[in-house]
mmCIF file of the C-alpha atoms, coordinates in Angstrom:
data_MODEL
# 
_entry.id   MODEL 
# 
loop_
_atom_site.group_PDB 
_atom_site.id 
_atom_site.type_symbol 
_atom_site.label_atom_id 
_atom_site.label_alt_id 
_atom_site.label_comp_id 
_atom_site.label_asym_id 
_atom_site.label_entity_id 
_atom_site.label_seq_id 
_atom_site.pdbx_PDB_ins_code 
_atom_site.Cartn_x 
_atom_site.Cartn_y 
_atom_site.Cartn_z 
_atom_site.occupancy 
_atom_site.B_iso_or_equiv 
_atom_site.pdbx_formal_charge 
_atom_site.auth_seq_id 
_atom_site.auth_comp_id 
_atom_site.auth_asym_id 
_atom_site.auth_atom_id 
_atom_site.pdbx_PDB_model_num 
ATOM 1   C CA . MET A 1 1   ? -23.628 -4.994  22.503  1.00 0.00 ? 1   MET A CA 1 
ATOM 2   C CA . SER A 1 2   ? -23.149 -5.416  18.873  1.00 0.00 ? 2   SER A CA 1 
ATOM 3   C CA . PHE A 1 3   ? -20.082 -6.752  17.227  1.00 0.00 ? 3   PHE A CA 1 
ATOM 4   C CA . LYS A 1 4   ? -21.086 -5.631  13.732  1.00 0.00 ? 4   LYS A CA 1 
ATOM 5   C CA . PRO A 1 5   ? -19.383 -2.183  13.912  1.00 0.00 ? 5   PRO A CA 1 
ATOM 6   C CA . PHE A 1 6   ? -16.266 -3.804  15.323  1.00 0.00 ? 6   PHE A CA 1 
ATOM 7   C CA . ALA A 1 7   ? -16.232 -6.461  12.529  1.00 0.00 ? 7   ALA A CA 1 
ATOM 8   C CA . VAL A 1 8   ? -16.799 -3.722  9.823   1.00 0.00 ? 8   VAL A CA 1 
ATOM 9   C CA . ALA A 1 9   ? -13.871 -1.784  11.342  1.00 0.00 ? 9   ALA A CA 1 
ATOM 10  C CA . LEU A 1 10  ? -11.613 -4.640  11.539  1.00 0.00 ? 10  LEU A CA 1 
ATOM 11  C CA . PHE A 1 11  ? -12.272 -5.713  8.079   1.00 0.00 ? 11  PHE A CA 1 
ATOM 12  C CA . ALA A 1 12  ? -11.605 -2.196  6.720   1.00 0.00 ? 12  ALA A CA 1 
ATOM 13  C CA . ALA A 1 13  ? -8.367  -2.051  8.627   1.00 0.00 ? 13  ALA A CA 1 
ATOM 14  C CA . ILE A 1 14  ? -7.136  -5.315  7.234   1.00 0.00 ? 14  ILE A CA 1 
ATOM 15  C CA . VAL A 1 15  ? -8.173  -4.375  3.597   1.00 0.00 ? 15  VAL A CA 1 
ATOM 16  C CA . LEU A 1 16  ? -6.544  -0.863  3.893   1.00 0.00 ? 16  LEU A CA 1 
ATOM 17  C CA . ALA A 1 17  ? -3.174  -2.447  5.437   1.00 0.00 ? 17  ALA A CA 1 
ATOM 18  C CA . SER A 1 18  ? -2.845  -5.021  2.782   1.00 0.00 ? 18  SER A CA 1 
ATOM 19  C CA . PRO A 1 19  ? -0.547  -4.332  -0.057  1.00 0.00 ? 19  PRO A CA 1 
ATOM 20  C CA . ALA A 1 20  ? -1.730  -3.905  -3.556  1.00 0.00 ? 20  ALA A CA 1 
ATOM 21  C CA . PHE A 1 21  ? -0.779  -6.979  -5.595  1.00 0.00 ? 21  PHE A CA 1 
ATOM 22  C CA . ALA A 1 22  ? -2.118  -6.019  -8.999  1.00 0.00 ? 22  ALA A CA 1 
ATOM 23  C CA . GLN A 1 23  ? 0.356   -3.875  -10.645 1.00 0.00 ? 23  GLN A CA 1 
ATOM 24  C CA . SER A 1 24  ? 1.527   -3.787  -14.299 1.00 0.00 ? 24  SER A CA 1 
ATOM 25  C CA . GLU A 1 25  ? 4.938   -3.612  -15.732 1.00 0.00 ? 25  GLU A CA 1 
ATOM 26  C CA . GLU A 1 26  ? 4.188   0.054   -16.856 1.00 0.00 ? 26  GLU A CA 1 
ATOM 27  C CA . ASP A 1 27  ? 3.182   0.712   -13.206 1.00 0.00 ? 27  ASP A CA 1 
ATOM 28  C CA . VAL A 1 28  ? 6.516   -0.561  -11.926 1.00 0.00 ? 28  VAL A CA 1 
ATOM 29  C CA . MET A 1 29  ? 8.373   1.468   -14.698 1.00 0.00 ? 29  MET A CA 1 
ATOM 30  C CA . SER A 1 30  ? 6.445   4.644   -13.654 1.00 0.00 ? 30  SER A CA 1 
ATOM 31  C CA . GLN A 1 31  ? 7.283   4.248   -9.997  1.00 0.00 ? 31  GLN A CA 1 
ATOM 32  C CA . ILE A 1 32  ? 11.041  3.656   -10.825 1.00 0.00 ? 32  ILE A CA 1 
ATOM 33  C CA . GLU A 1 33  ? 11.021  6.818   -13.073 1.00 0.00 ? 33  GLU A CA 1 
ATOM 34  C CA . THR A 1 34  ? 9.217   8.751   -10.452 1.00 0.00 ? 34  THR A CA 1 
ATOM 35  C CA . LEU A 1 35  ? 11.327  7.655   -7.562  1.00 0.00 ? 35  LEU A CA 1 
ATOM 36  C CA . HIS A 1 36  ? 14.840  7.236   -9.161  1.00 0.00 ? 36  HIS A CA 1 
ATOM 37  C CA . GLY A 1 37  ? 14.840  8.159   -12.870 1.00 0.00 ? 37  GLY A CA 1 
ATOM 38  C CA . LYS A 1 38  ? 16.571  6.101   -15.595 1.00 0.00 ? 38  LYS A CA 1 
ATOM 39  C CA . SER A 1 39  ? 13.777  3.479   -15.740 1.00 0.00 ? 39  SER A CA 1 
ATOM 40  C CA . VAL A 1 40  ? 14.859  2.453   -19.193 1.00 0.00 ? 40  VAL A CA 1 
ATOM 41  C CA . GLU A 1 41  ? 18.334  1.795   -17.966 1.00 0.00 ? 41  GLU A CA 1 
ATOM 42  C CA . PHE A 1 42  ? 16.812  -0.229  -15.051 1.00 0.00 ? 42  PHE A CA 1 
ATOM 43  C CA . GLY A 1 43  ? 14.885  -2.373  -17.538 1.00 0.00 ? 43  GLY A CA 1 
ATOM 44  C CA . GLU A 1 44  ? 18.207  -3.151  -19.360 1.00 0.00 ? 44  GLU A CA 1 
ATOM 45  C CA . ALA A 1 45  ? 19.822  -3.906  -15.975 1.00 0.00 ? 45  ALA A CA 1 
ATOM 46  C CA . PHE A 1 46  ? 16.840  -6.203  -15.072 1.00 0.00 ? 46  PHE A CA 1 
ATOM 47  C CA . GLY A 1 47  ? 17.253  -8.141  -18.410 1.00 0.00 ? 47  GLY A CA 1 
ATOM 48  C CA . LEU A 1 48  ? 20.911  -8.693  -17.928 1.00 0.00 ? 48  LEU A CA 1 
ATOM 49  C CA . LEU A 1 49  ? 20.619  -9.744  -14.242 1.00 0.00 ? 49  LEU A CA 1 
ATOM 50  C CA . GLN A 1 50  ? 17.618  -12.083 -14.897 1.00 0.00 ? 50  GLN A CA 1 
ATOM 51  C CA . ASP A 1 51  ? 19.555  -13.836 -17.893 1.00 0.00 ? 51  ASP A CA 1 
ATOM 52  C CA . ALA A 1 52  ? 22.618  -14.071 -15.848 1.00 0.00 ? 52  ALA A CA 1 
ATOM 53  C CA . PHE A 1 53  ? 20.696  -15.903 -13.027 1.00 0.00 ? 53  PHE A CA 1 
ATOM 54  C CA . LEU A 1 54  ? 18.811  -18.046 -15.496 1.00 0.00 ? 54  LEU A CA 1 
ATOM 55  C CA . PHE A 1 55  ? 22.103  -18.999 -17.305 1.00 0.00 ? 55  PHE A CA 1 
ATOM 56  C CA . GLY A 1 56  ? 24.246  -19.387 -14.320 1.00 0.00 ? 56  GLY A CA 1 
ATOM 57  C CA . ASP A 1 57  ? 26.687  -16.522 -15.364 1.00 0.00 ? 57  ASP A CA 1 
ATOM 58  C CA . PRO A 1 58  ? 28.147  -15.010 -12.090 1.00 0.00 ? 58  PRO A CA 1 
ATOM 59  C CA . THR A 1 59  ? 30.421  -12.818 -14.050 1.00 0.00 ? 59  THR A CA 1 
ATOM 60  C CA . THR A 1 60  ? 27.600  -10.717 -15.478 1.00 0.00 ? 60  THR A CA 1 
ATOM 61  C CA . ILE A 1 61  ? 25.901  -10.615 -12.066 1.00 0.00 ? 61  ILE A CA 1 
ATOM 62  C CA . ALA A 1 62  ? 29.407  -9.427  -10.575 1.00 0.00 ? 62  ALA A CA 1 
ATOM 63  C CA . ASP A 1 63  ? 29.761  -6.685  -13.332 1.00 0.00 ? 63  ASP A CA 1 
ATOM 64  C CA . LEU A 1 64  ? 26.226  -5.451  -11.923 1.00 0.00 ? 64  LEU A CA 1 
ATOM 65  C CA . GLY A 1 65  ? 27.515  -4.824  -8.519  1.00 0.00 ? 65  GLY A CA 1 
ATOM 66  C CA . ALA A 1 66  ? 27.952  -1.397  -6.900  1.00 0.00 ? 66  ALA A CA 1 
ATOM 67  C CA . TYR A 1 67  ? 31.111  -2.090  -4.724  1.00 0.00 ? 67  TYR A CA 1 
ATOM 68  C CA . PRO A 1 68  ? 31.471  -2.400  -1.920  1.00 0.00 ? 68  PRO A CA 1 
ATOM 69  C CA . PHE A 1 69  ? 28.213  -4.098  -1.046  1.00 0.00 ? 69  PHE A CA 1 
ATOM 70  C CA . GLU A 1 70  ? 26.942  -6.720  1.554   1.00 0.00 ? 70  GLU A CA 1 
ATOM 71  C CA . VAL A 1 71  ? 25.695  -10.354 1.055   1.00 0.00 ? 71  VAL A CA 1 
ATOM 72  C CA . ALA A 1 72  ? 23.841  -11.872 3.906   1.00 0.00 ? 72  ALA A CA 1 
ATOM 73  C CA . ALA A 1 73  ? 24.389  -15.767 3.601   1.00 0.00 ? 73  ALA A CA 1 
ATOM 74  C CA . ASN A 1 74  ? 24.849  -18.741 5.787   1.00 0.00 ? 74  ASN A CA 1 
ATOM 75  C CA . GLY A 1 75  ? 23.776  -16.832 8.864   1.00 0.00 ? 75  GLY A CA 1 
ATOM 76  C CA . GLU A 1 76  ? 26.586  -14.271 8.320   1.00 0.00 ? 76  GLU A CA 1 
ATOM 77  C CA . LEU A 1 77  ? 27.387  -10.915 6.640   1.00 0.00 ? 77  LEU A CA 1 
ATOM 78  C CA . TYR A 1 78  ? 29.917  -10.777 3.806   1.00 0.00 ? 78  TYR A CA 1 
ATOM 79  C CA . ASP A 1 79  ? 31.697  -7.639  2.476   1.00 0.00 ? 79  ASP A CA 1 
ATOM 80  C CA . ILE A 1 80  ? 31.963  -7.703  -1.157  1.00 0.00 ? 80  ILE A CA 1 
ATOM 81  C CA . PHE A 1 81  ? 34.606  -5.408  -2.333  1.00 0.00 ? 81  PHE A CA 1 
ATOM 82  C CA . GLU A 1 82  ? 35.353  -6.246  -6.008  1.00 0.00 ? 82  GLU A CA 1 
ATOM 83  C CA . PRO A 1 83  ? 33.675  -8.435  -8.624  1.00 0.00 ? 83  PRO A CA 1 
ATOM 84  C CA . GLU A 1 84  ? 35.980  -11.229 -8.109  1.00 0.00 ? 84  GLU A CA 1 
ATOM 85  C CA . ASP A 1 85  ? 34.962  -11.615 -4.483  1.00 0.00 ? 85  ASP A CA 1 
ATOM 86  C CA . LEU A 1 86  ? 31.326  -12.415 -5.799  1.00 0.00 ? 86  LEU A CA 1 
ATOM 87  C CA . VAL A 1 87  ? 32.548  -14.616 -8.775  1.00 0.00 ? 87  VAL A CA 1 
ATOM 88  C CA . ASP A 1 88  ? 35.100  -16.668 -6.706  1.00 0.00 ? 88  ASP A CA 1 
ATOM 89  C CA . ASN A 1 89  ? 32.577  -17.296 -3.816  1.00 0.00 ? 89  ASN A CA 1 
ATOM 90  C CA . PHE A 1 90  ? 29.411  -17.351 -5.785  1.00 0.00 ? 90  PHE A CA 1 
ATOM 91  C CA . ASP A 1 91  ? 28.354  -20.916 -4.866  1.00 0.00 ? 91  ASP A CA 1 
ATOM 92  C CA . VAL A 1 92  ? 28.787  -20.088 -1.094  1.00 0.00 ? 92  VAL A CA 1 
ATOM 93  C CA . LEU A 1 93  ? 27.183  -16.537 -1.218  1.00 0.00 ? 93  LEU A CA 1 
ATOM 94  C CA . LEU A 1 94  ? 23.985  -17.398 -3.113  1.00 0.00 ? 94  LEU A CA 1 
ATOM 95  C CA . THR A 1 95  ? 21.731  -20.141 -2.178  1.00 0.00 ? 95  THR A CA 1 
ATOM 96  C CA . GLN A 1 96  ? 19.749  -22.174 -4.832  1.00 0.00 ? 96  GLN A CA 1 
ATOM 97  C CA . ASP A 1 97  ? 16.531  -20.676 -3.525  1.00 0.00 ? 97  ASP A CA 1 
ATOM 98  C CA . THR A 1 98  ? 17.872  -17.082 -4.193  1.00 0.00 ? 98  THR A CA 1 
ATOM 99  C CA . ILE A 1 99  ? 19.046  -18.122 -7.650  1.00 0.00 ? 99  ILE A CA 1 
ATOM 100 C CA . ASP A 1 100 ? 15.566  -19.647 -8.514  1.00 0.00 ? 100 ASP A CA 1 
ATOM 101 C CA . ALA A 1 101 ? 13.718  -16.637 -7.265  1.00 0.00 ? 101 ALA A CA 1 
ATOM 102 C CA . LEU A 1 102 ? 15.802  -14.292 -9.301  1.00 0.00 ? 102 LEU A CA 1 
ATOM 103 C CA . SER A 1 103 ? 16.019  -16.208 -12.384 1.00 0.00 ? 103 SER A CA 1 
ATOM 104 C CA . SER A 1 104 ? 12.037  -16.409 -12.448 1.00 0.00 ? 104 SER A CA 1 
ATOM 105 C CA . GLN A 1 105 ? 11.489  -12.791 -11.296 1.00 0.00 ? 105 GLN A CA 1 
ATOM 106 C CA . ASP A 1 106 ? 8.374   -11.117 -12.912 1.00 0.00 ? 106 ASP A CA 1 
ATOM 107 C CA . PHE A 1 107 ? 8.922   -7.537  -13.635 1.00 0.00 ? 107 PHE A CA 1 
ATOM 108 C CA . ALA A 1 108 ? 5.591   -6.571  -12.234 1.00 0.00 ? 108 ALA A CA 1 
ATOM 109 C CA . ASP A 1 109 ? 6.413   -8.160  -8.909  1.00 0.00 ? 109 ASP A CA 1 
ATOM 110 C CA . LEU A 1 110 ? 9.335   -5.941  -8.114  1.00 0.00 ? 110 LEU A CA 1 
ATOM 111 C CA . ILE A 1 111 ? 9.285   -3.988  -5.104  1.00 0.00 ? 111 ILE A CA 1 
ATOM 112 C CA . VAL A 1 112 ? 10.020  -0.171  -5.642  1.00 0.00 ? 112 VAL A CA 1 
ATOM 113 C CA . ASN A 1 113 ? 10.646  2.104   -2.882  1.00 0.00 ? 113 ASN A CA 1 
ATOM 114 C CA . SER A 1 114 ? 12.923  5.104   -2.069  1.00 0.00 ? 114 SER A CA 1 
ATOM 115 C CA . ASP A 1 115 ? 15.990  2.823   -1.322  1.00 0.00 ? 115 ASP A CA 1 
ATOM 116 C CA . GLY A 1 116 ? 15.800  1.035   -4.668  1.00 0.00 ? 116 GLY A CA 1 
ATOM 117 C CA . VAL A 1 117 ? 14.187  -1.827  -6.482  1.00 0.00 ? 117 VAL A CA 1 
ATOM 118 C CA . GLY A 1 118 ? 13.893  -5.346  -4.658  1.00 0.00 ? 118 GLY A CA 1 
ATOM 119 C CA . PHE A 1 119 ? 13.862  -8.624  -6.511  1.00 0.00 ? 119 PHE A CA 1 
ATOM 120 C CA . GLY A 1 120 ? 12.512  -11.938 -5.188  1.00 0.00 ? 120 GLY A CA 1 
ATOM 121 C CA . ASP A 1 121 ? 10.625  -10.449 -2.049  1.00 0.00 ? 121 ASP A CA 1 
ATOM 122 C CA . GLY A 1 122 ? 13.810  -8.493  -1.131  1.00 0.00 ? 122 GLY A CA 1 
ATOM 123 C CA . VAL A 1 123 ? 16.585  -11.117 -1.720  1.00 0.00 ? 123 VAL A CA 1 
ATOM 124 C CA . LEU A 1 124 ? 18.457  -8.724  -3.991  1.00 0.00 ? 124 LEU A CA 1 
ATOM 125 C CA . TRP A 1 125 ? 18.302  -4.783  -4.194  1.00 0.00 ? 125 TRP A CA 1 
ATOM 126 C CA . MET A 1 126 ? 19.385  -2.579  -7.099  1.00 0.00 ? 126 MET A CA 1 
ATOM 127 C CA . SER A 1 127 ? 19.706  1.227   -6.753  1.00 0.00 ? 127 SER A CA 1 
ATOM 128 C CA . LEU A 1 128 ? 20.721  3.986   -8.894  1.00 0.00 ? 128 LEU A CA 1 
ATOM 129 C CA . VAL A 1 129 ? 24.233  4.543   -8.033  1.00 0.00 ? 129 VAL A CA 1 
ATOM 130 C CA . CYS A 1 130 ? 26.257  7.970   -8.487  1.00 0.00 ? 130 CYS A CA 1 
ATOM 131 C CA . VAL A 1 131 ? 29.592  7.610   -10.200 1.00 0.00 ? 131 VAL A CA 1 
ATOM 132 C CA . ASP A 1 132 ? 31.112  10.637  -8.378  1.00 0.00 ? 132 ASP A CA 1 
ATOM 133 C CA . ASP A 1 133 ? 30.274  13.108  -5.631  1.00 0.00 ? 133 ASP A CA 1 
ATOM 134 C CA . SER A 1 134 ? 28.473  15.610  -7.960  1.00 0.00 ? 134 SER A CA 1 
ATOM 135 C CA . CYS A 1 135 ? 26.439  12.545  -9.458  1.00 0.00 ? 135 CYS A CA 1 
ATOM 136 C CA . SER A 1 136 ? 27.265  13.755  -12.888 1.00 0.00 ? 136 SER A CA 1 
ATOM 137 C CA . GLY A 1 137 ? 26.713  10.019  -14.099 1.00 0.00 ? 137 GLY A CA 1 
ATOM 138 C CA . SER A 1 138 ? 24.890  7.085   -12.536 1.00 0.00 ? 138 SER A CA 1 
ATOM 139 C CA . TYR A 1 139 ? 24.088  3.370   -13.074 1.00 0.00 ? 139 TYR A CA 1 
ATOM 140 C CA . TRP A 1 140 ? 21.908  0.775   -11.690 1.00 0.00 ? 140 TRP A CA 1 
ATOM 141 C CA . GLY A 1 141 ? 23.804  -1.462  -9.402  1.00 0.00 ? 141 GLY A CA 1 
ATOM 142 C CA . ILE A 1 142 ? 23.343  -4.238  -6.928  1.00 0.00 ? 142 ILE A CA 1 
ATOM 143 C CA . ILE A 1 143 ? 23.575  -2.757  -3.460  1.00 0.00 ? 143 ILE A CA 1 
ATOM 144 C CA . ARG A 1 144 ? 22.697  -5.697  -1.300  1.00 0.00 ? 144 ARG A CA 1 
ATOM 145 C CA . ILE A 1 145 ? 21.909  -9.572  -1.448  1.00 0.00 ? 145 ILE A CA 1 
ATOM 146 C CA . ASN A 1 146 ? 19.868  -11.245 1.246   1.00 0.00 ? 146 ASN A CA 1 
ATOM 147 C CA . ASN A 1 147 ? 19.714  -15.076 1.143   1.00 0.00 ? 147 ASN A CA 1 
# 
């Protein structure tokens, strides 16, 4: 009995199941535009969010929230109903590891799927949020934080 066909099949399965790591910023923008639209606006929100984490500006981060949303922290799930909830409890709701991951996020390493765009291997998610039931307007907002 030969193990060669088994080894080849196993290797092929591993390679095909592995995620593609090499993507460019253009690839990410194209994925965002295809799945959600408003990729230019996402780029602007990305810059604001990254600068806010880099410079320790919880107010700007809170301004980017799509309220209400949830924050998983300290083994619990917190409902954030308004910007002040996030600002007033920022040090409790976001770990230093999360802050570090988000302040150094590389655009090409974002996760893009039908749910939105994930930062820092999924510690923060943004999505295009409708302003009303008819979705006559929309904006990119934070919909979840997972420490």
